[in-house]
Amino acid sequence: MLKISELAVLTGLSAHTIRFYEKHGLIEASKRSDSGYRYYSDADVKRAEFVKSARNIGFSLDDIGVLLSIRLDKQSHSCQEVTDITQHKLDEVNARLAELQTMQQTLERLLESCCGGPENATHCSIIEALDGGDVTVARRAS
Amino acid sequence: MLKISELAVLTGLSAHTIRFYEKHGLIEASKRSDSGYRYYSDADVKRAEFVKSARNIGFSLDDIGVLLSIRLDKQSHSCQEVTDITQHKLDEVNARLAELQTMQQTLERLLESCCGGPENATHCSIIEALDGGDVTVARRAS
DNA sequence: ATTGACCTTAGAGTTGACTCTAAGCTTATA
DNA sequence: TATAAGCTTAGAGTCAACTCTAAGGTCAAT
Ligand SMILES: [Zn+2]
Ligand SMILES: [Zn+2]
Ligand SMILES: [Zn+2]
Ligand SMILES: [Zn+2]
């Protein structure tokens, strides 16, 4: 049975974050000492590590809640439910990637066009480009 | 001289957002009617379009404030100041791109491994992978 | 017995960029 | 002239995921 700071070291989450996740139903301490201290069993640790893994991949806390409920009762859930969540996340990631790639290209193009020197910016092609409005549009969809 | 809703149509920003940007020093209405209505000159429109362009590229409102002050007095600023901001933004974009690409790969790998079918999830390789913790790590740096 | 490190809680604060509300003027159209 | 559409303000609310604070209780070691 680990104390919260030990679980924190193990997972790389802060104790604050662990309590925060508990409040949102993601992590549990199966035991409490008489004084109220949280104690985490092996199963609790596994669960916390599951949460951390899902978080690392980029799943939202809400998604993780659903994934946890599937993990907890695999019999009552299908692979399709799991792939639905995963595919949806991938779609989000791809959409954001496309936006960022457009931004990247625009920024690179702007950097190439500007001399970057110490002289004054009266001739600056970046300022000109922004003034002209001839920059590619790529704004957040979500 | 345009009213705020006309500027909104022109820029694609909402009137709310235009007022919000004004509060943050990004957009100005050079005239007000006796009743207090904002009126935007051609120069104001250009400025608003500059802001919109910079926003489209992904610059933060703070960055845009700096870019505007350079635009306003090009004599006193250098191309280097402009490229510094641009390069810094590009660095951010590249860092986030790397994270998202890792997420993308992991999600794709997970999706390939799962049958996605309607049968129950007792054998689900996605849940297994999250349980095992063998997922690539790619979390936000900023 | 006294440090000092660790734990508890409820709840407030942070970030960035909006987004909306309420209450009340103003202006344009019919 | 009445109705609707549009404008004003200050200020509150939203989102996600933390992050921190205050005030106090607990525990291990000296
Ligand atoms: Zn130059
Ligand atoms: Zn330049
Ligand atoms: Zn399956
Ligand atoms: Zn599966």
Short mmCIF file of C-alpha atoms (C1' of nucleotides) and ligand atoms in Angstrom, two decimals:
data_model
loop_
_atom_site.label_atom_id
_atom_site.label_comp_id
_atom_site.label_asym_id
_atom_site.label_seq_id
_atom_site.Cartn_x
_atom_site.Cartn_y
_atom_site.Cartn_z
CA MET A 1 0.00 0.00 0.00
CA LEU A 2 1.48 3.27 -1.15
CA LYS A 3 0.90 6.74 0.21
CA ILE A 4 -0.08 9.47 -2.19
CA SER A 5 3.43 10.88 -2.56
CA GLU A 6 4.73 7.42 -3.40
CA LEU A 7 2.06 6.98 -6.05
CA ALA A 8 3.01 10.42 -7.31
CA VAL A 9 6.64 9.40 -7.77
CA LEU A 10 5.57 6.16 -9.42
CA THR A 11 3.23 7.74 -11.93
CA GLY A 12 4.90 11.09 -12.44
CA LEU A 13 1.66 12.81 -11.45
CA SER A 14 1.67 15.31 -8.59
CA ALA A 15 -0.22 14.52 -5.40
CA HIS A 16 -2.43 17.50 -6.23
CA THR A 17 -3.23 16.02 -9.62
CA ILE A 18 -3.94 12.61 -8.12
CA ARG A 19 -6.50 14.17 -5.76
CA PHE A 20 -7.89 16.14 -8.66
CA TYR A 21 -8.27 12.95 -10.70
CA GLU A 22 -9.92 11.27 -7.74
CA LYS A 23 -12.45 14.08 -7.55
CA HIS A 24 -13.22 13.33 -11.20
CA GLY A 25 -13.55 9.61 -10.60
CA LEU A 26 -10.39 8.55 -12.42
CA ILE A 27 -8.18 7.36 -9.57
CA GLU A 28 -9.20 5.67 -6.33
CA ALA A 29 -7.51 4.90 -3.04
CA SER A 30 -9.07 1.66 -1.90
CA LYS A 31 -8.04 2.28 1.70
CA ARG A 32 -7.88 5.18 4.08
CA SER A 33 -6.01 5.17 7.37
CA ASP A 34 -7.86 6.14 10.55
CA SER A 35 -6.44 9.61 10.15
CA GLY A 36 -7.72 9.85 6.60
CA TYR A 37 -4.51 9.21 4.67
CA ARG A 38 -5.01 7.64 1.25
CA TYR A 39 -3.45 4.20 0.66
CA TYR A 40 -3.15 2.71 -2.79
CA SER A 41 -3.24 -1.02 -3.47
CA ASP A 42 -1.56 -2.73 -6.42
CA ALA A 43 -4.84 -2.58 -8.29
CA ASP A 44 -5.12 1.13 -7.54
CA VAL A 45 -1.61 1.62 -8.91
CA LYS A 46 -2.49 -0.25 -12.09
CA ARG A 47 -5.52 1.92 -12.51
CA ALA A 48 -3.49 5.08 -11.98
CA GLU A 49 -0.97 3.88 -14.54
CA PHE A 50 -3.76 3.22 -17.00
CA VAL A 51 -4.93 6.78 -16.49
CA LYS A 52 -1.43 8.09 -16.98
CA SER A 53 -0.98 6.09 -20.18
CA ALA A 54 -4.25 7.31 -21.61
CA ARG A 55 -3.34 10.85 -20.64
CA ASN A 56 0.02 10.48 -22.35
CA ILE A 57 -1.66 9.51 -25.57
CA GLY A 58 -3.74 12.64 -25.36
CA PHE A 59 -7.15 11.38 -24.27
CA SER A 60 -9.28 13.89 -22.37
CA LEU A 61 -10.25 13.18 -18.79
CA ASP A 62 -13.79 12.49 -19.98
CA ASP A 63 -12.54 9.96 -22.53
CA ILE A 64 -10.44 8.34 -19.84
CA GLY A 65 -13.53 8.04 -17.64
CA VAL A 66 -15.27 6.11 -20.39
CA LEU A 67 -12.22 3.95 -21.08
CA LEU A 68 -11.98 3.17 -17.38
CA SER A 69 -15.58 2.07 -17.20
CA ILE A 70 -14.91 -0.26 -20.14
CA ARG A 71 -11.76 -1.57 -18.47
CA LEU A 72 -13.73 -2.19 -15.30
CA ASP A 73 -16.38 -4.28 -17.06
CA LYS A 74 -15.02 -5.53 -20.35
CA GLN A 75 -17.85 -8.04 -20.66
CA SER A 76 -20.42 -5.34 -21.10
CA HIS A 77 -18.51 -3.33 -23.68
CA SER A 78 -17.36 -3.93 -27.21
CA CYS A 79 -14.12 -3.32 -29.07
CA GLN A 80 -16.11 -1.00 -31.27
CA GLU A 81 -16.76 1.34 -28.36
CA VAL A 82 -13.04 1.48 -27.76
CA THR A 83 -12.17 2.14 -31.38
CA ASP A 84 -14.87 4.79 -31.60
CA ILE A 85 -13.21 6.79 -28.86
CA THR A 86 -9.77 6.18 -30.29
CA GLN A 87 -10.79 7.06 -33.84
CA HIS A 88 -12.48 10.22 -32.64
CA LYS A 89 -9.34 11.26 -30.84
CA LEU A 90 -7.27 10.50 -33.93
CA ASP A 91 -9.60 12.67 -36.00
CA GLU A 92 -9.08 15.54 -33.58
CA VAL A 93 -5.33 15.07 -33.67
CA ASN A 94 -5.31 14.99 -37.46
CA ALA A 95 -7.39 18.15 -37.68
CA ARG A 96 -5.10 19.99 -35.32
CA LEU A 97 -2.06 18.65 -37.16
CA ALA A 98 -3.36 20.06 -40.42
CA GLU A 99 -3.84 23.47 -38.82
CA LEU A 100 -0.40 23.46 -37.30
CA GLN A 101 1.22 22.34 -40.53
CA THR A 102 -0.35 25.27 -42.34
CA MET A 103 0.90 27.58 -39.62
CA GLN A 104 4.33 26.03 -39.87
CA GLN A 105 4.52 26.56 -43.61
CA THR A 106 3.36 30.14 -43.35
CA LEU A 107 5.82 30.94 -40.59
CA GLU A 108 8.69 29.33 -42.52
CA ARG A 109 7.77 31.27 -45.64
CA LEU A 110 7.67 34.51 -43.67
CA LEU A 111 11.03 33.80 -42.04
CA GLU A 112 12.62 33.12 -45.42
CA SER A 113 11.33 36.41 -46.79
CA CYS A 114 12.67 38.62 -43.98
CA CYS A 115 16.33 39.57 -43.72
CA GLY A 116 16.19 39.37 -39.93
CA GLY A 117 18.87 42.02 -39.70
CA PRO A 118 19.44 44.85 -37.24
CA GLU A 119 18.36 47.64 -39.58
CA ASN A 120 14.97 49.24 -39.20
CA ALA A 121 11.76 47.51 -40.16
CA THR A 122 10.46 49.99 -42.73
CA HIS A 123 11.05 47.39 -45.45
CA CYS A 124 10.11 44.32 -43.39
CA SER A 125 8.42 41.73 -45.57
CA ILE A 126 6.79 40.01 -42.60
CA ILE A 127 5.04 43.19 -41.52
CA GLU A 128 4.15 43.78 -45.17
CA ALA A 129 2.70 40.30 -45.53
CA LEU A 130 0.56 40.74 -42.44
CA ASP A 131 -0.53 44.13 -43.69
CA GLY A 132 -1.40 42.74 -47.09
CA GLY A 133 -3.43 39.95 -45.57
CA ASP A 134 -1.87 37.44 -47.97
CA VAL A 135 -1.28 34.87 -45.30
CA THR A 136 -2.81 31.44 -45.31
CA VAL A 137 -5.71 30.92 -42.99
CA ALA A 138 -5.60 28.08 -40.49
CA ARG A 139 -7.58 28.62 -37.38
CA ARG A 140 -8.74 26.25 -34.68
CA ALA A 141 -11.82 24.26 -35.49
CA SER A 142 -12.33 22.91 -31.97
CA MET B 1 -16.37 54.96 -41.64
CA LEU B 2 -17.76 51.59 -40.69
CA LYS B 3 -19.85 50.60 -37.72
CA ILE B 4 -18.72 47.72 -35.58
CA SER B 5 -21.01 45.19 -37.20
CA GLU B 6 -19.71 46.19 -40.62
CA LEU B 7 -16.14 45.75 -39.47
CA ALA B 8 -17.20 42.41 -38.04
CA VAL B 9 -18.48 41.24 -41.42
CA LEU B 10 -15.35 42.53 -43.13
CA THR B 11 -12.90 40.82 -40.81
CA GLY B 12 -14.86 37.77 -39.85
CA LEU B 13 -14.48 38.69 -36.19
CA SER B 14 -17.58 39.09 -34.02
CA ALA B 15 -18.47 42.51 -32.65
CA HIS B 16 -17.87 41.05 -29.21
CA THR B 17 -14.39 39.97 -30.20
CA ILE B 18 -13.63 43.36 -31.72
CA ARG B 19 -14.53 45.06 -28.43
CA PHE B 20 -12.50 42.46 -26.59
CA TYR B 21 -9.50 43.18 -28.81
CA GLU B 22 -9.99 46.89 -28.24
CA LYS B 23 -9.88 46.34 -24.49
CA HIS B 24 -6.53 44.65 -25.09
CA GLY B 25 -5.22 47.47 -27.26
CA LEU B 26 -5.25 45.59 -30.56
CA ILE B 27 -8.02 47.33 -32.44
CA GLU B 28 -9.07 50.99 -32.29
CA ALA B 29 -12.04 53.00 -33.46
CA SER B 30 -10.64 56.40 -34.32
CA LYS B 31 -14.06 58.05 -34.03
CA ARG B 32 -17.05 57.80 -31.77
CA SER B 33 -20.45 59.26 -32.58
CA ASP B 34 -22.11 61.60 -30.09
CA SER B 35 -24.06 58.63 -28.82
CA GLY B 36 -20.89 56.62 -28.34
CA TYR B 37 -21.03 54.36 -31.39
CA ARG B 38 -17.65 53.20 -32.68
CA TYR B 39 -16.68 54.25 -36.21
CA TYR B 40 -13.77 52.69 -38.02
CA SER B 41 -11.65 54.56 -40.60
CA ASP B 42 -9.79 52.92 -43.47
CA ALA B 43 -6.66 52.91 -41.32
CA ASP B 44 -8.60 51.26 -38.50
CA VAL B 45 -9.80 48.61 -40.93
CA LYS B 46 -6.25 47.95 -42.11
CA ARG B 47 -5.16 47.58 -38.54
CA ALA B 48 -8.00 45.17 -37.78
CA GLU B 49 -7.08 43.16 -40.86
CA PHE B 50 -3.47 43.03 -39.71
CA VAL B 51 -4.66 41.68 -36.38
CA LYS B 52 -6.82 39.10 -38.12
CA SER B 53 -3.94 37.99 -40.34
CA ALA B 54 -1.60 37.62 -37.41
CA ARG B 55 -4.27 35.73 -35.51
CA ASN B 56 -4.79 33.41 -38.48
CA ILE B 57 -1.12 32.53 -38.47
CA GLY B 58 -1.43 31.61 -34.83
CA PHE B 59 0.23 34.51 -33.04
CA SER B 60 -0.97 35.12 -29.50
CA LEU B 61 -2.71 38.38 -28.65
CA ASP B 62 0.42 39.46 -26.78
CA ASP B 63 2.59 38.77 -29.82
CA ILE B 64 0.17 40.73 -31.97
CA GLY B 65 0.45 43.65 -29.57
CA VAL B 66 4.20 43.69 -30.09
CA LEU B 67 3.88 43.29 -33.85
CA LEU B 68 1.42 46.18 -33.92
CA SER B 69 3.78 48.45 -32.04
CA ILE B 70 6.46 47.61 -34.59
CA ARG B 71 4.07 48.26 -37.46
CA LEU B 72 3.16 51.57 -35.88
CA ASP B 73 6.78 52.77 -35.71
CA LYS B 74 8.90 50.76 -38.10
CA GLN B 75 11.75 53.23 -37.81
CA SER B 76 12.38 52.34 -34.21
CA HIS B 77 12.30 48.59 -34.68
CA SER B 78 14.42 46.08 -36.52
CA CYS B 79 13.70 43.13 -38.76
CA GLN B 80 15.41 41.04 -36.14
CA GLU B 81 12.72 41.85 -33.59
CA VAL B 82 10.16 40.64 -36.09
CA THR B 83 11.99 37.43 -36.89
CA ASP B 84 12.56 36.76 -33.20
CA ILE B 85 8.84 36.71 -32.59
CA THR B 86 8.20 34.70 -35.72
CA GLN B 87 10.94 32.19 -34.99
CA HIS B 88 9.72 31.77 -31.44
CA LYS B 89 6.23 31.05 -32.69
CA LEU B 90 7.61 28.58 -35.23
CA ASP B 91 9.49 26.82 -32.45
CA GLU B 92 6.26 26.49 -30.47
CA VAL B 93 4.43 25.18 -33.51
CA ASN B 94 7.17 22.66 -34.23
CA ALA B 95 7.19 21.45 -30.64
CA ARG B 96 3.45 20.95 -30.65
CA LEU B 97 3.63 19.27 -34.04
CA ALA B 98 6.10 16.75 -32.70
CA GLU B 99 3.82 15.95 -29.79
CA LEU B 100 0.80 15.56 -32.02
CA GLN B 101 2.68 13.39 -34.48
CA THR B 102 3.65 11.03 -31.69
CA MET B 103 0.04 10.94 -30.56
CA GLN B 104 -1.06 10.29 -34.13
CA GLN B 105 1.30 7.37 -34.53
CA THR B 106 0.30 5.84 -31.24
CA LEU B 107 -3.39 6.18 -32.00
CA GLU B 108 -2.95 4.68 -35.46
CA ARG B 109 -1.00 1.78 -34.04
CA LEU B 110 -3.69 1.16 -31.44
CA LEU B 111 -6.44 1.29 -34.03
CA GLU B 112 -4.64 -1.23 -36.21
CA SER B 113 -4.28 -3.62 -33.31
CA CYS B 114 -7.95 -3.65 -32.28
CA CYS B 115 -10.57 -5.58 -34.20
CA GLY B 116 -13.14 -2.86 -33.61
CA GLY B 117 -15.89 -5.45 -33.69
CA PRO B 118 -19.13 -5.74 -31.75
CA GLU B 119 -17.99 -8.60 -29.51
CA ASN B 120 -17.02 -7.90 -25.94
CA ALA B 121 -13.82 -6.16 -24.97
CA THR B 122 -12.27 -8.86 -22.80
CA HIS B 123 -9.58 -9.35 -25.46
CA CYS B 124 -9.27 -5.69 -26.52
CA SER B 125 -5.70 -4.86 -27.43
CA ILE B 126 -6.21 -1.14 -26.90
CA ILE B 127 -7.30 -1.63 -23.30
CA GLU B 128 -4.42 -4.07 -22.91
CA ALA B 129 -1.92 -1.60 -24.29
CA LEU B 130 -3.12 1.11 -21.92
CA ASP B 131 -3.00 -1.36 -19.07
CA GLY B 132 0.49 -2.45 -19.95
CA GLY B 133 1.68 1.13 -20.13
CA ASP B 134 3.57 0.40 -23.36
CA VAL B 135 2.37 3.54 -25.07
CA THR B 136 4.64 6.25 -26.30
CA VAL B 137 4.83 9.33 -24.20
CA ALA B 138 4.12 12.71 -25.75
CA ARG B 139 2.79 15.30 -23.43
CA ARG B 140 2.47 19.05 -23.69
CA ALA B 141 5.65 20.96 -22.96
CA SER B 142 3.99 24.36 -22.83
"C1'" DA C 1 8.87 16.66 23.34
"C1'" DT C 2 9.94 19.08 19.40
"C1'" DT C 3 11.08 19.48 14.84
"C1'" DG C 4 9.93 18.96 10.02
"C1'" DA C 5 8.04 16.40 6.43
"C1'" DC C 6 3.80 14.74 4.99
"C1'" DC C 7 -1.14 14.40 4.95
"C1'" DT C 8 -6.17 16.30 4.99
"C1'" DT C 9 -10.07 19.50 3.19
"C1'" DA C 10 -12.77 23.01 0.72
"C1'" DG C 11 -12.36 26.13 -2.25
"C1'" DA C 12 -10.04 29.80 -4.95
"C1'" DG C 13 -6.85 31.02 -8.73
"C1'" DT C 14 -4.51 30.28 -13.37
"C1'" DT C 15 -4.24 30.39 -18.49
"C1'" DG C 16 -5.87 32.40 -23.09
"C1'" DA C 17 -9.19 33.75 -25.85
"C1'" DC C 18 -13.14 34.47 -26.08
"C1'" DT C 19 -18.46 34.57 -25.23
"C1'" DC C 20 -22.33 36.11 -23.18
"C1'" DT C 21 -25.62 38.85 -20.15
"C1'" DA C 22 -28.24 42.64 -18.48
"C1'" DA C 23 -29.97 46.95 -18.70
"C1'" DG C 24 -30.45 50.63 -21.21
"C1'" DC C 25 -29.63 54.04 -25.37
"C1'" DT C 26 -29.93 55.01 -30.61
"C1'" DT C 27 -31.14 54.57 -35.22
"C1'" DA C 28 -33.53 52.96 -39.26
"C1'" DT C 29 -37.70 51.34 -41.32
"C1'" DA C 30 -42.82 51.05 -41.89
"C1'" DT D 1 -44.81 56.63 -33.75
"C1'" DA D 2 -43.94 52.25 -32.83
"C1'" DT D 3 -41.19 48.39 -33.51
"C1'" DA D 4 -37.04 46.12 -34.36
"C1'" DA D 5 -32.39 45.99 -35.04
"C1'" DG D 6 -28.22 47.62 -33.48
"C1'" DC D 7 -25.25 49.98 -30.26
"C1'" DT D 8 -23.22 50.95 -25.37
"C1'" DT D 9 -21.07 49.38 -20.75
"C1'" DA D 10 -19.24 46.64 -16.87
"C1'" DG D 11 -18.71 42.57 -15.55
"C1'" DA D 12 -19.58 37.57 -15.23
"C1'" DG D 13 -19.17 32.98 -17.35
"C1'" DT D 14 -16.86 29.32 -20.25
"C1'" DC D 15 -13.47 25.71 -21.28
"C1'" DA D 16 -9.79 22.08 -19.65
"C1'" DA D 17 -6.74 20.64 -16.75
"C1'" DC D 18 -4.61 21.71 -13.51
"C1'" DT D 19 -2.28 24.42 -9.50
"C1'" DC D 20 -2.18 26.49 -5.35
"C1'" DT D 21 -3.64 28.23 -0.61
"C1'" DA D 22 -4.97 28.14 4.08
"C1'" DA D 23 -5.58 26.07 8.18
"C1'" DG D 24 -4.86 22.37 10.46
"C1'" DG D 25 -4.01 17.14 11.71
"C1'" DT D 26 -0.34 13.14 11.59
"C1'" DC D 27 3.90 10.71 11.68
"C1'" DA D 28 8.89 9.47 12.01
"C1'" DA D 29 13.09 10.71 13.89
"C1'" DT D 30 15.97 12.99 17.09
ZN ZN E 1 15.01 43.50 -43.14
ZN ZN E 2 11.88 41.96 -41.98
ZN ZN E 3 -11.85 -7.00 -30.52
ZN ZN E 4 -10.33 -3.97 -29.15
#
